[in-house]
XYZ file of C-alpha atoms in Angstrom:
290
model
C 92.527 99.335 77.304
C 96.305 99.705 77.593
C 98.484 97.493 79.773
C 99.401 100.581 81.802
C 95.735 101.260 82.574
C 95.133 97.614 83.438
C 98.037 97.507 85.911
C 96.913 100.745 87.551
C 93.370 99.422 87.824
C 94.426 96.108 89.346
C 96.667 97.753 91.962
C 93.884 100.162 92.925
C 91.322 97.373 92.872
C 93.266 95.310 95.409
C 93.153 98.227 97.875
C 89.430 98.610 97.264
C 89.196 94.867 97.932
C 90.629 95.385 101.422
C 87.929 97.976 102.125
C 85.181 95.831 100.600
C 86.262 92.778 102.606
C 86.157 94.850 105.795
C 82.588 95.830 104.968
C 81.583 92.324 103.914
C 82.981 90.612 107.022
C 80.940 92.725 109.429
C 77.842 92.635 107.221
C 78.168 88.876 106.836
C 78.169 88.187 110.554
C 75.901 90.960 111.890
C 73.828 91.811 108.789
C 74.449 95.551 108.993
C 76.975 97.927 107.438
C 79.624 99.422 109.715
C 79.501 103.086 108.735
C 82.370 103.966 111.099
C 84.754 102.028 108.849
C 85.924 105.050 106.854
C 86.833 106.936 110.010
C 88.703 103.858 111.261
C 90.760 103.890 108.065
C 91.551 107.591 108.457
C 92.492 107.349 112.130
C 94.734 104.334 111.492
C 96.546 106.067 108.647
C 97.176 109.165 110.774
C 98.385 107.133 113.759
C 100.849 105.314 111.512
C 102.008 108.602 110.015
C 102.644 110.385 113.317
C 104.138 107.420 115.179
C 106.197 105.758 112.469
C 106.276 107.240 108.975
C 107.208 110.783 109.998
C 110.185 109.345 111.895
C 111.519 107.651 108.778
C 111.035 104.075 109.986
C 110.126 102.676 106.563
C 107.114 101.286 104.754
C 106.599 97.956 106.504
C 106.719 99.315 110.084
C 104.234 101.952 108.912
C 101.885 99.292 107.537
C 102.167 97.211 110.724
C 101.429 100.268 112.849
C 98.404 101.211 110.750
C 97.027 97.662 110.766
C 97.494 97.394 114.541
C 95.815 100.749 115.085
C 92.904 99.658 112.895
C 92.475 96.465 114.918
C 92.511 98.345 118.245
C 90.082 101.016 117.048
C 87.698 98.380 115.699
C 87.694 96.276 118.857
C 87.049 99.373 120.965
C 84.210 100.324 118.627
C 82.746 96.821 118.873
C 82.769 96.976 122.669
C 81.496 100.542 122.994
C 79.130 100.787 120.056
C 77.739 97.366 119.199
C 78.053 94.688 121.897
C 75.378 95.973 124.250
C 73.038 96.544 121.330
C 73.477 92.907 120.302
C 73.006 91.562 123.823
C 69.884 93.632 124.435
C 68.417 92.802 121.002
C 67.839 96.508 120.498
C 65.974 97.844 117.445
C 67.993 97.707 114.241
C 68.016 101.497 113.975
C 70.425 101.571 116.916
C 73.097 99.843 114.818
C 72.928 102.592 112.232
C 72.962 105.382 114.820
C 75.785 103.748 116.763
C 78.057 103.277 113.730
C 77.417 106.816 112.492
C 78.116 108.220 115.965
C 81.349 106.248 116.266
C 82.478 107.415 112.835
C 81.743 111.022 113.710
C 83.653 110.674 116.985
C 86.700 109.186 115.262
C 86.667 111.882 112.582
C 86.373 114.572 115.259
C 89.408 113.233 117.119
C 91.448 113.078 113.907
C 90.431 116.603 112.903
C 91.256 117.890 116.394
C 94.752 116.398 116.158
C 95.580 116.917 112.490
C 93.288 119.783 111.532
C 92.422 120.213 107.895
C 96.052 120.177 106.787
C 97.450 117.886 104.126
C 100.144 115.379 105.062
C 102.401 113.467 102.705
C 103.904 110.106 103.511
C 107.673 110.029 102.908
C 109.058 108.508 99.734
C 109.838 104.973 100.854
C 111.879 104.083 97.753
C 114.864 105.744 96.100
C 113.536 104.864 92.652
C 109.833 105.573 92.521
C 108.889 103.399 89.526
C 109.896 100.417 87.427
C 109.270 99.426 83.815
C 107.118 96.324 83.292
C 106.488 95.348 79.662
C 106.573 98.989 78.636
C 104.310 100.156 81.456
C 105.693 102.530 84.088
C 104.504 101.206 87.440
C 105.211 102.892 90.754
C 106.807 100.726 93.419
C 104.065 101.779 95.821
C 101.488 100.234 93.463
C 103.495 97.015 93.270
C 103.772 96.813 97.054
C 100.059 97.578 97.421
C 99.253 94.798 94.970
C 101.516 92.208 96.590
C 100.546 92.910 100.215
C 96.847 93.237 99.444
C 96.797 89.932 97.558
C 98.771 88.266 100.364
C 96.327 89.579 102.982
C 93.344 88.345 100.966
C 94.911 84.897 100.479
C 95.694 84.581 104.196
C 92.119 85.560 105.073
C 90.730 83.000 102.605
C 92.868 80.275 104.184
C 91.738 81.294 107.679
C 88.064 81.266 106.686
C 88.250 77.930 104.870
C 90.890 75.925 106.736
C 90.843 76.877 110.427
C 88.497 76.285 113.348
C 88.113 80.045 113.805
C 87.110 80.320 110.162
C 84.500 77.583 110.576
C 83.200 79.361 113.663
C 82.960 82.631 111.735
C 80.958 80.893 109.022
C 78.705 79.249 111.598
C 77.985 82.506 113.446
C 77.419 84.224 110.109
C 74.841 81.594 109.137
C 72.942 81.523 112.453
C 74.366 83.187 115.566
C 71.852 81.697 118.011
C 72.301 78.136 116.760
C 76.082 78.542 116.786
C 75.919 79.563 120.434
C 73.799 76.510 121.259
C 76.518 74.393 119.643
C 79.101 75.793 122.054
C 80.595 78.590 119.912
C 81.425 81.813 121.743
C 79.645 84.175 119.358
C 80.838 87.287 121.197
C 84.476 86.234 120.787
C 83.958 85.423 117.103
C 82.370 88.822 116.498
C 85.385 90.427 118.181
C 87.692 88.458 115.890
C 85.733 89.651 112.856
C 86.016 93.275 113.977
C 89.773 92.847 114.541
C 90.252 91.389 111.051
C 88.082 94.127 109.576
C 90.157 96.742 111.422
C 93.422 95.264 110.157
C 92.173 95.445 106.596
C 90.908 98.984 107.170
C 94.266 100.032 108.613
C 96.141 98.627 105.628
C 93.713 100.246 103.179
C 93.909 103.620 104.937
C 97.693 103.581 104.877
C 97.800 102.560 101.214
C 95.348 105.294 100.249
C 97.355 107.843 102.239
C 100.485 106.803 100.365
C 98.774 106.713 96.974
C 96.983 110.031 97.383
C 97.347 112.567 100.205
C 96.689 112.065 103.892
C 93.831 114.306 105.030
C 91.076 114.124 107.608
C 88.625 113.426 104.755
C 90.477 110.308 103.593
C 87.648 108.177 104.962
C 85.348 109.417 102.210
C 87.139 106.969 99.918
C 85.475 104.172 101.861
C 82.554 104.653 99.504
C 84.655 102.885 96.844
C 84.747 99.791 99.013
C 81.013 100.048 99.607
C 80.392 100.307 95.857
C 82.600 97.240 95.351
C 80.608 95.364 98.004
C 77.340 96.271 96.299
C 78.652 95.214 92.892
C 80.043 91.955 94.256
C 77.149 91.282 96.611
C 76.868 92.448 100.208
C 77.876 89.641 102.541
C 79.911 87.754 99.920
C 83.670 87.838 100.472
C 84.357 86.445 97.007
C 81.969 88.950 95.491
C 83.656 91.790 97.395
C 87.004 90.939 95.805
C 85.491 90.545 92.340
C 83.569 93.802 92.669
C 86.640 95.662 93.913
C 88.840 94.450 91.069
C 86.158 95.298 88.528
C 85.688 98.744 90.057
C 89.444 99.424 90.116
C 89.875 98.483 86.460
C 86.793 100.433 85.366
C 87.914 103.471 87.353
C 91.375 103.369 85.763
C 89.740 103.122 82.345
C 87.396 106.036 83.078
C 90.301 108.148 84.379
C 92.252 107.577 81.178
C 89.307 108.299 78.892
C 86.883 110.792 80.474
C 88.937 112.328 83.309
C 88.803 112.252 87.092
C 85.655 114.348 87.471
C 83.466 112.042 85.402
C 85.189 108.850 86.594
C 83.560 109.066 90.038
C 80.135 109.648 88.477
C 80.682 106.683 86.172
C 81.589 104.480 89.167
C 78.313 105.346 90.881
C 76.482 104.727 87.609
C 77.928 101.219 87.466
C 76.665 100.562 91.008
C 73.194 101.838 90.102
C 73.096 99.552 87.075
C 73.891 96.565 89.282
C 71.231 97.612 91.794
C 68.666 97.773 88.996
C 69.684 94.671 87.041
C 71.101 92.402 89.760
C 70.502 93.890 93.231
C 72.111 90.907 94.973
C 75.393 91.607 93.159
C 77.670 89.309 91.183
C 78.174 86.619 93.811
C 75.748 87.597 96.562
C 72.269 86.583 97.551
C 69.311 88.607 98.706
C 69.991 89.603 102.319
C 67.887 91.777 104.588
C 70.148 94.424 106.113
C 69.490 95.388 109.738
C 70.543 99.007 109.411
């Protein structure tokens, strides 16, 4: 594997890590997969494009706008789609139906506004690439790598070093017991959805910059889901490991067998993990609610 392929894989893997972490956070605390996450990514990326990027405000305002939009969309989705289900202890099927319905609603709104047209983020840099040890690396990939790693490090510090992080871990372990100990589980779940939305907004914007912004951008969320499965659903560490592994493998497949077969190979890797180690690299056996 060439250094060029490795760099491309790592930069892509860090974006997949943002998606996988968004999945893992919600799964970890509620034990179900948020299937509206892809639509949240798409909506956030479009909001950032129309409000900021198309006006030439630069990369960082665009990222902030997308992350903020992701947080707002997620907290609205938590209130509308999931909170009453949790309070009423409704059947687990409702979680699945609710997340699918929310995702469909978000996608419908985006399609109504943007149609099926293709949108291209502006070129944020005068020089599009730099040379690193003989490898030509786009500045977008470097920025994606740096910001994604920074976001993951900040999240790790929050989870491990702050009272909110301890509360998140407590609610994730046993929500009812955490409430008996005085933790506001509803507030902690809201915080988790906000963090998940921020990561989804960043990932959506990065994917829009890296590829093309379309109403079907959310389909790429499957890469984050594959990474979560490989790493272990519910494991934040496993999500990052799985995402990096998937990004590097995908870059290798793209350089050797082409884009068409690369996607098939990625799914094949996930199936192998499901057969050989269903709990993933760093996960444990968890019963999913939906």
